[in-house]
CSV table of C-alpha atoms and ligand atoms in Angstrom, one decimal:
chain,number,residue,atom,x,y,z
A,1,UNK,CA,2.4,24.2,-10.7
A,2,UNK,CA,5.4,22.5,-9.3
A,3,UNK,CA,7.6,25.5,-10.0
A,4,UNK,CA,10.1,23.4,-12.0
A,5,UNK,CA,11.1,24.6,-15.4
A,6,UNK,CA,10.0,21.8,-17.8
A,7,UNK,CA,12.9,22.3,-20.2
A,8,UNK,CA,15.4,21.9,-17.4
A,9,UNK,CA,13.6,18.9,-16.2
A,10,UNK,CA,13.6,17.4,-19.6
A,11,UNK,CA,17.4,17.9,-20.1
A,12,UNK,CA,18.3,16.6,-16.6
A,13,UNK,CA,16.1,13.6,-17.2
A,14,UNK,CA,17.9,12.9,-20.4
A,15,UNK,CA,21.3,13.1,-18.6
A,16,UNK,CA,20.1,10.8,-15.9
A,17,UNK,CA,18.6,8.2,-18.5
A,18,UNK,CA,22.0,8.1,-20.2
A,19,UNK,CA,23.8,7.5,-16.9
A,20,UNK,CA,21.2,4.8,-16.0
A,21,UNK,CA,21.8,3.0,-19.3
A,22,UNK,CA,25.6,3.2,-18.9
A,23,UNK,CA,25.4,1.8,-15.4
A,24,UNK,CA,23.0,-1.1,-16.0
A,25,UNK,CA,24.3,-3.2,-19.0
A,26,UNK,CA,23.2,-6.5,-17.5
A,27,UNK,CA,19.7,-5.4,-16.6
A,28,UNK,CA,19.4,-4.0,-20.1
A,29,UNK,CA,20.5,-7.4,-21.6
A,30,UNK,CA,18.0,-9.3,-19.4
A,31,UNK,CA,15.3,-6.8,-20.2
A,32,UNK,CA,16.0,-7.4,-24.0
A,33,UNK,CA,15.9,-11.2,-23.6
A,34,UNK,CA,12.6,-11.0,-21.5
A,35,UNK,CA,10.9,-9.5,-24.6
A,36,UNK,CA,10.7,-12.9,-26.1
A,37,UNK,CA,8.9,-14.7,-23.2
A,38,UNK,CA,7.3,-12.2,-20.9
A,39,UNK,CA,4.5,-10.0,-21.9
A,40,UNK,CA,5.9,-6.5,-22.0
A,41,UNK,CA,9.3,-7.9,-20.9
A,42,UNK,CA,8.3,-8.1,-17.2
A,43,UNK,CA,6.8,-10.8,-15.0
A,44,UNK,CA,4.0,-8.4,-14.0
A,45,UNK,CA,2.7,-5.4,-15.7
A,46,UNK,CA,3.4,-2.6,-13.3
A,47,UNK,CA,7.2,-3.6,-13.1
A,48,UNK,CA,7.4,-1.5,-16.2
A,49,UNK,CA,6.5,1.7,-14.2
A,50,UNK,CA,10.0,1.9,-12.6
A,51,UNK,CA,11.9,5.1,-13.5
A,52,UNK,CA,14.4,4.5,-16.3
A,53,UNK,CA,14.0,2.9,-19.7
A,54,UNK,CA,14.0,-0.6,-18.3
A,55,UNK,CA,13.7,-2.1,-14.8
A,56,UNK,CA,16.7,-2.9,-12.7
A,57,UNK,CA,17.0,-6.7,-12.3
A,58,UNK,CA,17.9,-7.6,-8.7
A,59,UNK,CA,20.4,-10.1,-7.7
A,60,UNK,CA,19.9,-10.4,-3.9
A,61,UNK,CA,18.3,-8.6,-1.1
A,62,UNK,CA,18.7,-8.5,2.7
A,63,UNK,CA,17.3,-6.1,5.3
A,64,UNK,CA,17.1,-2.8,3.9
A,65,UNK,CA,19.4,-3.2,1.0
A,66,UNK,CA,19.7,-5.0,-2.3
A,67,UNK,CA,22.2,-5.6,-5.0
A,68,UNK,CA,21.4,-5.7,-8.8
A,69,UNK,CA,22.8,-7.9,-11.5
A,70,UNK,CA,25.3,-5.2,-12.4
A,71,UNK,CA,26.7,-5.4,-8.9
A,72,UNK,CA,25.3,-2.0,-7.8
A,73,UNK,CA,24.0,-1.6,-4.2
A,74,UNK,CA,20.9,0.2,-3.2
A,75,UNK,CA,19.1,1.3,-0.1
A,76,UNK,CA,15.6,0.1,-0.5
A,77,UNK,CA,12.9,2.6,0.6
A,78,UNK,CA,10.3,0.9,-1.4
A,79,UNK,CA,10.4,-2.4,0.4
A,80,UNK,CA,8.2,-4.2,-2.2
A,81,UNK,CA,5.6,-1.5,-1.7
A,82,UNK,CA,5.1,-2.7,1.9
A,83,UNK,CA,5.5,-6.5,1.2
A,84,UNK,CA,9.0,-6.3,2.7
A,85,UNK,CA,8.2,-3.7,5.4
A,86,UNK,CA,9.8,-6.2,7.8
A,87,UNK,CA,13.1,-6.0,5.7
A,88,UNK,CA,14.1,-8.4,3.1
A,89,UNK,CA,14.4,-12.0,4.1
A,90,UNK,CA,14.4,-11.5,7.9
A,91,UNK,CA,16.2,-14.4,9.6
A,92,UNK,CA,13.2,-15.3,11.9
A,93,UNK,CA,11.1,-15.8,8.9
A,94,UNK,CA,13.7,-17.7,6.8
A,95,UNK,CA,14.0,-20.1,9.7
A,96,UNK,CA,10.3,-20.7,10.1
A,97,UNK,CA,9.8,-21.0,6.3
A,98,UNK,CA,12.6,-23.4,6.0
A,99,UNK,CA,11.3,-25.5,8.8
A,100,UNK,CA,7.8,-25.6,7.5
A,101,UNK,CA,9.0,-26.2,3.9
A,102,UNK,CA,10.4,-29.6,4.9
A,103,UNK,CA,7.3,-30.5,7.0
A,104,UNK,CA,4.4,-29.9,4.5
A,105,UNK,CA,3.4,-26.9,2.6
A,106,UNK,CA,-0.3,-27.2,1.9
A,107,UNK,CA,-2.8,-29.7,2.9
A,108,UNK,CA,-6.1,-27.8,3.3
A,109,UNK,CA,-6.0,-28.9,6.9
A,110,UNK,CA,-5.6,-26.5,9.9
A,111,UNK,CA,-2.5,-26.4,11.9
A,112,UNK,CA,-1.7,-24.8,15.3
A,113,UNK,CA,0.1,-21.8,13.8
A,114,UNK,CA,-3.3,-20.6,12.4
A,115,UNK,CA,-4.6,-20.3,15.9
A,116,UNK,CA,-1.5,-18.6,17.1
A,117,UNK,CA,-1.9,-16.1,14.3
A,118,UNK,CA,-5.6,-15.6,14.9
A,119,UNK,CA,-5.0,-15.0,18.6
A,120,UNK,CA,-2.3,-12.4,17.9
A,121,UNK,CA,-4.4,-10.6,15.3
A,122,UNK,CA,-7.3,-10.5,17.7
A,123,UNK,CA,-5.1,-8.9,20.3
A,124,UNK,CA,-3.5,-6.5,17.9
A,125,UNK,CA,-6.7,-5.1,16.2
A,126,UNK,CA,-9.5,-6.1,18.7
A,127,UNK,CA,-11.5,-8.0,16.2
A,128,UNK,CA,-12.2,-11.5,17.5
A,129,UNK,CA,-12.6,-13.8,14.5
A,130,UNK,CA,-10.1,-14.3,11.5
A,131,UNK,CA,-9.8,-16.0,8.1
A,132,UNK,CA,-6.8,-16.3,5.7
A,133,UNK,CA,-6.4,-15.6,2.1
A,134,UNK,CA,-3.2,-15.5,-0.1
A,135,UNK,CA,-3.5,-11.7,-0.9
A,136,UNK,CA,-4.9,-8.6,0.5
A,137,UNK,CA,-6.9,-8.3,-2.7
A,138,UNK,CA,-8.6,-11.5,-1.9
A,139,UNK,CA,-9.2,-10.5,1.7
A,140,UNK,CA,-10.8,-7.2,0.5
A,141,UNK,CA,-12.9,-9.2,-2.1
A,142,UNK,CA,-14.2,-11.7,0.5
A,143,UNK,CA,-14.9,-9.0,3.1
A,144,UNK,CA,-17.0,-7.2,0.5
A,145,UNK,CA,-18.9,-10.4,-0.4
A,146,UNK,CA,-19.6,-10.9,3.3
A,147,UNK,CA,-20.8,-7.4,3.7
A,148,UNK,CA,-23.1,-7.7,0.7
A,149,UNK,CA,-24.5,-11.0,1.8
A,150,UNK,CA,-25.3,-10.2,5.3
A,151,UNK,CA,-26.8,-6.7,4.6
A,152,UNK,CA,-28.4,-7.8,1.4
A,153,UNK,CA,-27.3,-4.6,-0.3
A,154,UNK,CA,-25.4,-4.5,-3.6
A,155,UNK,CA,-23.4,-1.3,-3.5
A,156,UNK,CA,-20.1,-0.5,-1.8
A,157,UNK,CA,-18.6,2.9,-1.0
A,158,UNK,CA,-14.9,3.8,-1.6
A,159,UNK,CA,-13.0,7.1,-1.5
A,160,UNK,CA,-11.9,8.8,-4.6
A,161,UNK,CA,-8.5,7.7,-5.8
A,162,UNK,CA,-8.3,4.8,-3.2
A,163,UNK,CA,-6.5,1.6,-4.0
A,164,UNK,CA,-7.3,-1.8,-2.4
A,165,UNK,CA,-5.7,-4.2,-4.9
A,166,UNK,CA,-7.3,-5.4,-7.9
A,167,UNK,CA,-10.9,-5.3,-6.6
A,168,UNK,CA,-13.2,-4.4,-9.5
A,169,UNK,CA,-15.7,-2.4,-7.4
A,170,UNK,CA,-12.9,-0.1,-6.2
A,171,UNK,CA,-11.6,1.1,-9.7
A,172,UNK,CA,-14.0,4.0,-9.7
A,173,UNK,CA,-13.5,7.7,-9.4
A,174,UNK,CA,-15.8,10.7,-9.5
A,175,UNK,CA,-15.7,13.7,-11.9
A,176,UNK,CA,-16.2,17.2,-11.0
A,177,UNK,CA,-19.9,16.8,-10.8
A,178,UNK,CA,-19.5,13.8,-8.5
A,179,UNK,CA,-20.6,11.3,-11.2
A,180,UNK,CA,-19.0,7.9,-10.7
A,181,UNK,CA,-17.0,6.5,-13.6
A,182,UNK,CA,-14.2,4.0,-14.3
A,183,UNK,CA,-10.9,5.1,-12.9
A,184,UNK,CA,-8.4,6.1,-15.7
A,185,UNK,CA,-6.6,3.0,-16.8
A,186,UNK,CA,-9.2,0.6,-15.6
A,187,UNK,CA,-8.7,-2.5,-17.8
A,188,UNK,CA,-11.8,-4.3,-18.9
A,189,UNK,CA,-14.3,-3.4,-16.1
A,190,UNK,CA,-17.0,-6.1,-16.0
A,191,UNK,CA,-19.8,-3.6,-15.5
A,192,UNK,CA,-19.9,0.2,-15.3
A,193,UNK,CA,-18.6,1.0,-11.8
A,194,UNK,CA,-21.6,3.2,-11.0
A,195,UNK,CA,-23.7,0.1,-10.9
A,196,UNK,CA,-21.5,-1.3,-8.0
A,197,UNK,CA,-19.9,1.6,-6.3
A,198,UNK,CA,-20.5,5.0,-4.8
A,199,UNK,CA,-17.5,7.3,-4.5
A,200,UNK,CA,-16.9,10.3,-2.3
A,201,UNK,CA,-14.0,12.4,-1.3
A,202,UNK,CA,-12.2,11.4,1.9
A,203,UNK,CA,-12.7,13.9,5.0
A,204,UNK,CA,-16.1,15.0,3.6
A,205,UNK,CA,-18.8,13.9,6.0
A,206,UNK,CA,-21.7,15.5,4.2
A,207,UNK,CA,-20.9,13.7,1.0
A,208,UNK,CA,-20.5,10.5,3.0
A,209,UNK,CA,-23.8,10.9,4.5
A,210,UNK,CA,-25.5,11.8,1.3
A,211,UNK,CA,-24.1,8.6,-0.3
A,212,UNK,CA,-25.3,6.4,2.5
A,213,UNK,CA,-28.6,7.7,3.2
A,214,UNK,CA,-30.5,5.7,0.6
A,215,UNK,CA,-29.8,2.6,2.9
A,216,UNK,CA,-28.5,0.6,-0.1
A,217,UNK,CA,-24.7,0.5,0.6
A,218,UNK,CA,-23.4,-2.7,2.1
A,219,UNK,CA,-20.0,-1.4,3.2
A,220,UNK,CA,-17.5,1.4,3.2
A,221,UNK,CA,-14.1,-0.1,2.1
A,222,UNK,CA,-11.4,2.3,3.2
A,223,UNK,CA,-7.8,2.8,4.5
A,224,UNK,CA,-8.1,4.7,7.8
A,225,UNK,CA,-5.5,7.2,6.1
A,226,UNK,CA,-5.3,7.1,2.4
A,227,UNK,CA,-1.9,5.9,1.3
A,228,UNK,CA,-2.1,5.2,-2.4
A,229,UNK,CA,-2.4,8.7,-3.8
A,230,UNK,CA,0.2,10.2,-1.4
A,231,UNK,CA,-0.7,10.1,2.3
A,232,UNK,CA,-3.9,11.7,3.3
A,233,UNK,CA,-4.6,11.8,7.1
A,234,UNK,CA,-8.1,12.1,8.3
A,235,UNK,CA,-9.2,15.4,9.8
A,236,UNK,CA,-9.6,15.4,13.6
A,237,UNK,CA,-12.9,13.8,14.5
A,238,UNK,CA,-13.4,12.4,11.0
A,239,UNK,CA,-13.5,8.7,11.8
A,240,UNK,CA,-15.7,8.9,14.9
A,241,UNK,CA,-18.2,10.9,12.9
A,242,UNK,CA,-17.9,8.6,9.7
A,243,UNK,CA,-18.2,5.5,11.7
A,244,UNK,CA,-21.4,7.0,13.4
A,245,UNK,CA,-23.0,7.8,10.0
A,246,UNK,CA,-22.2,4.3,8.7
A,247,UNK,CA,-23.9,2.7,11.7
A,248,UNK,CA,-26.9,5.0,11.3
A,249,UNK,CA,-27.5,3.8,7.8
A,250,UNK,CA,-26.7,0.0,8.5
A,251,UNK,CA,-23.4,0.3,6.4
A,252,UNK,CA,-20.5,-1.9,7.5
A,253,UNK,CA,-17.0,-0.4,7.8
A,254,UNK,CA,-14.1,-2.6,6.3
A,255,UNK,CA,-10.8,-1.1,7.5
A,256,UNK,CA,-8.0,-2.0,5.1
A,257,UNK,CA,-4.8,-1.9,7.1
A,258,UNK,CA,-2.6,-3.4,4.5
A,259,UNK,CA,-0.4,-0.3,4.3
A,260,UNK,CA,-1.6,1.7,7.4
A,261,UNK,CA,-0.2,-1.0,9.7
A,262,UNK,CA,2.8,1.3,9.4
A,263,UNK,CA,1.0,3.4,12.1
A,264,UNK,CA,1.8,0.9,14.8
A,265,UNK,CA,1.5,-2.8,15.8
A,266,UNK,CA,-2.4,-2.6,15.7
A,267,UNK,CA,-2.5,-0.2,12.7
A,268,UNK,CA,-4.6,2.9,12.7
A,269,UNK,CA,-7.5,0.8,14.2
A,270,UNK,CA,-5.7,0.6,17.5
A,271,UNK,CA,-3.9,3.8,17.3
A,272,UNK,CA,-7.1,5.8,16.7
A,273,UNK,CA,-9.5,3.6,18.5
A,274,UNK,CA,-11.6,2.7,15.4
A,275,UNK,CA,-14.2,0.0,15.6
A,276,UNK,CA,-14.4,-1.6,12.1
A,277,UNK,CA,-16.9,-4.4,11.5
A,278,UNK,CA,-14.1,-6.1,9.3
A,279,UNK,CA,-10.5,-5.5,8.9
A,280,UNK,CA,-7.9,-6.6,6.3
A,281,UNK,CA,-4.2,-7.0,6.7
A,282,UNK,CA,-1.9,-8.4,4.0
A,283,UNK,CA,1.5,-7.9,2.3
A,284,UNK,CA,3.8,-7.6,5.2
A,285,UNK,CA,2.0,-10.0,7.5
A,286,UNK,CA,4.2,-13.0,6.3
A,287,UNK,CA,7.2,-10.8,5.4
A,288,UNK,CA,6.3,-11.2,1.7
A,289,UNK,CA,5.5,-14.9,1.8
A,290,UNK,CA,2.1,-14.7,0.2
A,291,UNK,CA,-0.7,-14.4,2.9
A,292,UNK,CA,-3.2,-12.1,4.2
A,293,UNK,CA,-6.0,-12.1,6.7
A,294,UNK,CA,-9.4,-10.6,7.3
A,295,UNK,CA,-11.1,-10.4,10.7
A,296,UNK,CA,-14.6,-9.6,11.8
A,297,UNK,CA,-16.7,-8.8,14.8
A,298,UNK,CA,-18.8,-11.4,16.7
A,299,UNK,CA,-21.9,-9.8,15.3
A,300,UNK,CA,-20.7,-10.0,11.7
A,301,UNK,CA,-19.6,-13.7,12.3
A,302,UNK,CA,-23.1,-14.5,13.7
A,303,UNK,CA,-24.7,-12.9,10.7
A,304,UNK,CA,-22.5,-14.9,8.4
A,305,UNK,CA,-23.1,-18.2,10.1
A,306,UNK,CA,-26.9,-17.7,9.8
A,307,UNK,CA,-26.5,-17.6,6.1
A,308,UNK,CA,-23.8,-19.8,5.1
A,309,UNK,CA,-24.5,-23.5,5.0
A,310,UNK,CA,-21.9,-26.4,5.3
A,311,UNK,CA,-22.9,-28.0,2.0
A,312,UNK,CA,-22.3,-24.9,-0.1
A,313,UNK,CA,-19.2,-23.4,1.8
A,314,UNK,CA,-16.7,-24.4,-0.8
A,315,UNK,CA,-18.6,-22.9,-3.8
A,316,UNK,CA,-19.9,-19.5,-2.4
A,317,UNK,CA,-17.2,-17.3,-4.0
A,318,UNK,CA,-15.0,-17.2,-0.9
A,319,UNK,CA,-12.1,-19.5,-1.2
A,320,UNK,CA,-8.6,-20.2,-2.5
A,321,UNK,CA,-7.0,-23.7,-2.5
A,322,UNK,CA,-3.7,-22.4,-1.1
A,323,UNK,CA,-5.3,-19.9,1.3
A,324,UNK,CA,-4.3,-20.6,5.0
A,325,UNK,CA,-1.6,-23.0,3.8
A,326,UNK,CA,1.0,-24.1,6.3
A,327,UNK,CA,3.9,-22.1,4.8
A,328,UNK,CA,2.1,-18.7,4.8
A,329,UNK,CA,0.9,-19.4,8.3
A,330,UNK,CA,4.4,-20.2,9.6
A,331,UNK,CA,5.7,-17.0,7.9
A,332,UNK,CA,2.9,-15.0,9.6
A,333,UNK,CA,3.6,-16.4,12.9
A,334,UNK,CA,7.3,-15.7,12.8
A,335,UNK,CA,6.6,-12.1,11.4
A,336,UNK,CA,4.1,-11.2,14.1
A,337,UNK,CA,5.9,-12.8,16.9
A,338,UNK,CA,9.5,-11.7,16.1
A,339,UNK,CA,9.5,-8.7,13.8
A,340,UNK,CA,6.3,-6.6,13.9
A,341,UNK,CA,6.8,-5.9,17.6
A,342,UNK,CA,6.2,-2.7,19.4
A,343,UNK,CA,9.9,-1.9,19.6
A,344,UNK,CA,10.4,-2.4,15.9
A,345,UNK,CA,7.6,0.1,15.3
A,346,UNK,CA,9.1,2.6,17.8
A,347,UNK,CA,12.4,2.3,15.9
A,348,UNK,CA,10.8,2.5,12.4
A,349,UNK,CA,8.6,5.5,13.2
A,350,UNK,CA,11.6,7.4,14.7
A,351,UNK,CA,13.4,6.9,11.4
A,352,UNK,CA,10.4,8.1,9.2
A,353,UNK,CA,10.3,11.2,11.5
A,354,UNK,CA,14.1,11.7,10.7
A,355,UNK,CA,13.2,11.2,7.0
A,356,UNK,CA,10.3,13.8,7.2
A,357,UNK,CA,12.3,16.3,9.0
A,358,UNK,CA,15.4,16.0,6.7
A,359,UNK,CA,13.3,16.3,3.6
A,360,UNK,CA,11.1,19.1,4.9
A,361,UNK,CA,14.3,21.1,5.8
A,362,UNK,CA,15.6,20.7,2.2
A,363,UNK,CA,12.3,21.7,0.6
A,364,UNK,CA,12.3,24.8,2.9
A,365,UNK,CA,16.0,25.6,1.9
A,366,UNK,CA,15.0,25.4,-1.8
A,367,UNK,CA,11.9,27.4,-1.2
A,368,UNK,CA,9.7,24.8,-3.0
A,369,UNK,CA,6.0,24.9,-2.3
A,370,UNK,CA,6.1,21.2,-1.6
A,371,UNK,CA,5.3,19.2,1.7
A,372,UNK,CA,5.8,16.0,3.5
A,373,UNK,CA,3.3,13.9,5.3
A,374,UNK,CA,4.3,11.1,7.7
A,375,UNK,CA,2.1,8.1,8.9
A,376,UNK,CA,4.1,6.0,11.3
A,377,UNK,CA,6.9,4.3,9.6
A,378,UNK,CA,5.9,5.8,6.1
A,379,UNK,CA,6.6,9.2,4.8
A,380,UNK,CA,5.9,10.8,1.4
A,381,UNK,CA,6.4,14.2,-0.3
A,382,UNK,CA,4.0,15.9,-2.5
A,383,UNK,CA,4.2,18.9,-4.8
A,384,UNK,CA,1.8,21.2,-2.9
A,385,UNK,CA,2.6,23.3,0.1
A,386,UNK,CA,-0.1,21.9,2.5
A,387,UNK,CA,-0.9,18.3,2.8
A,388,UNK,CA,-3.9,17.4,0.7
A,389,UNK,CA,-7.2,16.4,2.4
A,390,UNK,CA,-8.6,14.1,-0.2
A,391,UNK,CA,-7.7,11.9,-3.1
A,392,UNK,CA,-9.0,14.4,-5.9
A,393,UNK,CA,-6.7,17.1,-4.6
A,394,UNK,CA,-3.7,14.8,-4.1
A,395,UNK,CA,-4.2,13.4,-7.6
A,396,UNK,CA,-4.4,16.8,-9.1
A,397,UNK,CA,-1.1,17.8,-7.4
A,398,UNK,CA,0.8,14.8,-8.9
A,399,UNK,CA,3.4,15.2,-11.8
A,400,UNK,CA,4.3,12.0,-13.5
A,401,UNK,CA,7.3,13.4,-15.3
A,402,UNK,CA,8.7,15.1,-12.2
A,403,UNK,CA,8.2,12.0,-10.0
A,404,UNK,CA,10.0,9.8,-12.5
A,405,UNK,CA,12.9,12.2,-12.6
A,406,UNK,CA,13.2,12.4,-8.8
A,407,UNK,CA,13.0,8.5,-8.7
A,408,UNK,CA,15.6,8.1,-11.5
A,409,UNK,CA,18.0,10.6,-9.8
A,410,UNK,CA,17.8,8.8,-6.5
A,411,UNK,CA,18.1,5.3,-8.3
A,412,UNK,CA,21.2,6.3,-10.1
A,413,UNK,CA,22.8,7.3,-6.7
A,414,UNK,CA,21.7,4.0,-5.0
A,415,UNK,CA,18.2,4.7,-3.5
A,416,UNK,CA,15.1,2.9,-4.5
A,417,UNK,CA,11.8,4.8,-4.1
A,418,UNK,CA,8.3,3.3,-4.9
A,419,UNK,CA,7.4,3.6,-8.5
A,420,UNK,CA,4.0,5.0,-7.5
A,421,UNK,CA,4.1,8.6,-6.0
A,422,UNK,CA,6.9,9.5,-3.6
A,423,UNK,CA,6.6,7.0,-0.8
A,424,UNK,CA,9.4,6.0,1.5
A,425,UNK,CA,9.0,3.2,4.0
A,426,UNK,CA,11.3,2.3,6.9
A,427,UNK,CA,12.0,-1.4,8.0
A,428,UNK,CA,13.7,-2.6,11.2
A,429,UNK,CA,17.0,-2.9,9.2
A,430,UNK,CA,17.0,0.6,7.8
A,431,UNK,CA,19.5,2.9,9.5
A,432,UNK,CA,19.9,6.6,10.2
A,433,UNK,CA,22.6,6.7,7.6
A,434,UNK,CA,20.3,5.2,5.0
A,435,UNK,CA,17.8,8.0,5.7
A,436,UNK,CA,20.4,10.7,5.6
A,437,UNK,CA,21.9,9.3,2.4
A,438,UNK,CA,18.4,9.8,0.8
A,439,UNK,CA,18.0,13.2,2.1
A,440,UNK,CA,21.4,14.3,0.8
A,441,UNK,CA,20.5,12.9,-2.6
A,442,UNK,CA,17.2,14.6,-2.5
A,443,UNK,CA,18.8,18.0,-1.6
A,444,UNK,CA,21.4,17.6,-4.5
A,445,UNK,CA,18.5,16.8,-6.9
A,446,UNK,CA,16.3,19.8,-6.0
A,447,UNK,CA,19.3,22.0,-6.0
A,448,UNK,CA,19.9,21.0,-9.7
A,449,UNK,CA,16.2,21.4,-10.5
A,450,UNK,CA,16.0,24.9,-9.0
A,451,UNK,CA,19.5,26.2,-10.0
A,452,UNK,CA,19.4,29.2,-12.5
A,453,UNK,CA,22.0,27.7,-14.8
B,1,PLP,C1,-4.3,-0.6,0.9
B,1,PLP,C2,-4.1,-1.8,0.0
B,1,PLP,N1,-5.0,-2.8,0.1
B,1,PLP,C3,-4.8,-4.0,-0.6
B,1,PLP,C4,-3.8,-4.0,-1.5
B,1,PLP,C5,-3.7,-5.3,-2.3
B,1,PLP,O1,-2.6,-6.0,-2.0
B,1,PLP,P1,-2.2,-7.2,-2.9
B,1,PLP,O2,-1.7,-6.6,-4.2
B,1,PLP,O3,-1.1,-7.9,-2.2
B,1,PLP,O4,-3.4,-8.0,-3.1
B,1,PLP,C6,-2.9,-3.0,-1.7
B,1,PLP,C7,-1.8,-3.1,-2.8
B,1,PLP,O5,-1.1,-2.1,-2.9
B,1,PLP,C8,-3.2,-1.8,-1.0
B,1,PLP,O6,-2.3,-0.8,-1.1
C-alpha cells in the first residue's frame, strides 16, 4: 500500500541498525546495565518504542538540540512529544524554577502565581475558572468526573483512535460494524470499555448524533484536531455543528488542547472560535515541569458547586497532593508569560510551513502517494495521498515497519522524530537550517527506498 518494496525496506533497515549499533556503544552499555534494575530496561514502558534496537541515552539538551552519551548531536523534532514544545530548558523557566526551588516547592497552600496563571489561561482560552493537576491525563480524568457528576450520566464519547493520556474510558475503538471494544494493546481494562464509552469516527456528524441521542452521554472528550493517529483536521463546519448536537442532547464538550495548543496561543479553541464547557491543557504549559490545567465555564462551575461539599472535597476522586504545587506554577507562569507568546507562535508556525512545503516537494519528486498535514507548529506525513478524515482511515494507512525505518534513518543522521507516527514539532529555538536538514535527510531516505537498485 505504501509502494515500498518490503525486501528493500528490510535490507536497508538492517544496514541502518548495524550503523546505529556501531555509533552508540555507550547507550548500548547503559541499556544492558538497565536490564538489572528497570522493567524492560527503560524508566517508562514506551521508551522502548524508539527506532533502533535500544534507546539513545541523552546527556544534555538545550533549545531544539540534544547530545547523547556517545557525544552525538541531534536536532530534536520530537520535543518530548510536546512536553518540550517551548524548547529544552528555556532560560526563563530555569530562572523561575531555580528561584522557586529555594523558596518552597509544595505546601498545599495557594500562591500568587496560581492567580496569574489562571488569569492568563482565562484570557487565552476564554474559559473563566481554572484548576491544576500534575498531568494532562489527570486533568482529563477530573474533567470527565465533573461532567459525569453534574450531568448524572455514566457514559463518555471519544473519537476512534484518539489518545488523551492514560484515561481508562478512552482506550476504546470501534470495529467495522461500529461495535465498541478495547483498543489493541489496552493493558488490564477495568471493565469492558463499551460499558463506559461510545466511540464514533471524527468528522461524522450523523454518527455523533446517533451516539448522543439516547441522552445518556455526559461528555465528548476530544482534541479539536486529532493529533495522535497522525494529524486529522476537522471538516469545514464540523465543530459548529458537533457542538450544536452536543448542546441539543445535554452533552458537555471537553476540548483537550494538550497537543493542539500548537495551533496558536489559545489553541484551536481560540483559532476556530470553539466554545467548550471544559478545556484541558498540559505538557508544555510548564515547559516540561510536571503540571497541567483544566478550565470550565461559569455554568459548569455553578453546577459543580451545587453538588460538592466542603467536608468531602478531599475524598471525591479529584485530587493530587502535589497538584498546583509552587514549582509547577512558577514554571507555568514563566512559560506562559515569556515563551508561549504570539510572536513565538508566528515563528514556530512559519517553520512548520517550511517543513510541510519541503517534505511535500520531496514526496512529489519521488512520486510517492503520501501526504503532509500541518496544524500550526506541528506537521506530519502519512502514507496516503490525501489527508485522512478520521482515525480509522489514518490508522489503516499506518505502516509500523516503514515508520521505524524512516525514524532510524533520520536518527542515524542526527534528527529525532517522535516514536509514534511521523510527527515533527517546532519550538522557538528550532531554526530554518534544522528544518532543511530534516528535509534533506528525508529526501535521501526516500530516494534510497524508491531507487531501482
Ligand atoms: C491530546 C493528549 N491529551 C492528554 C495527554 C496526556 O498527557 P500526559 O501523558 O502528560 O498525562 C496526551 C499525551 O500524549 C495527549 O496527546
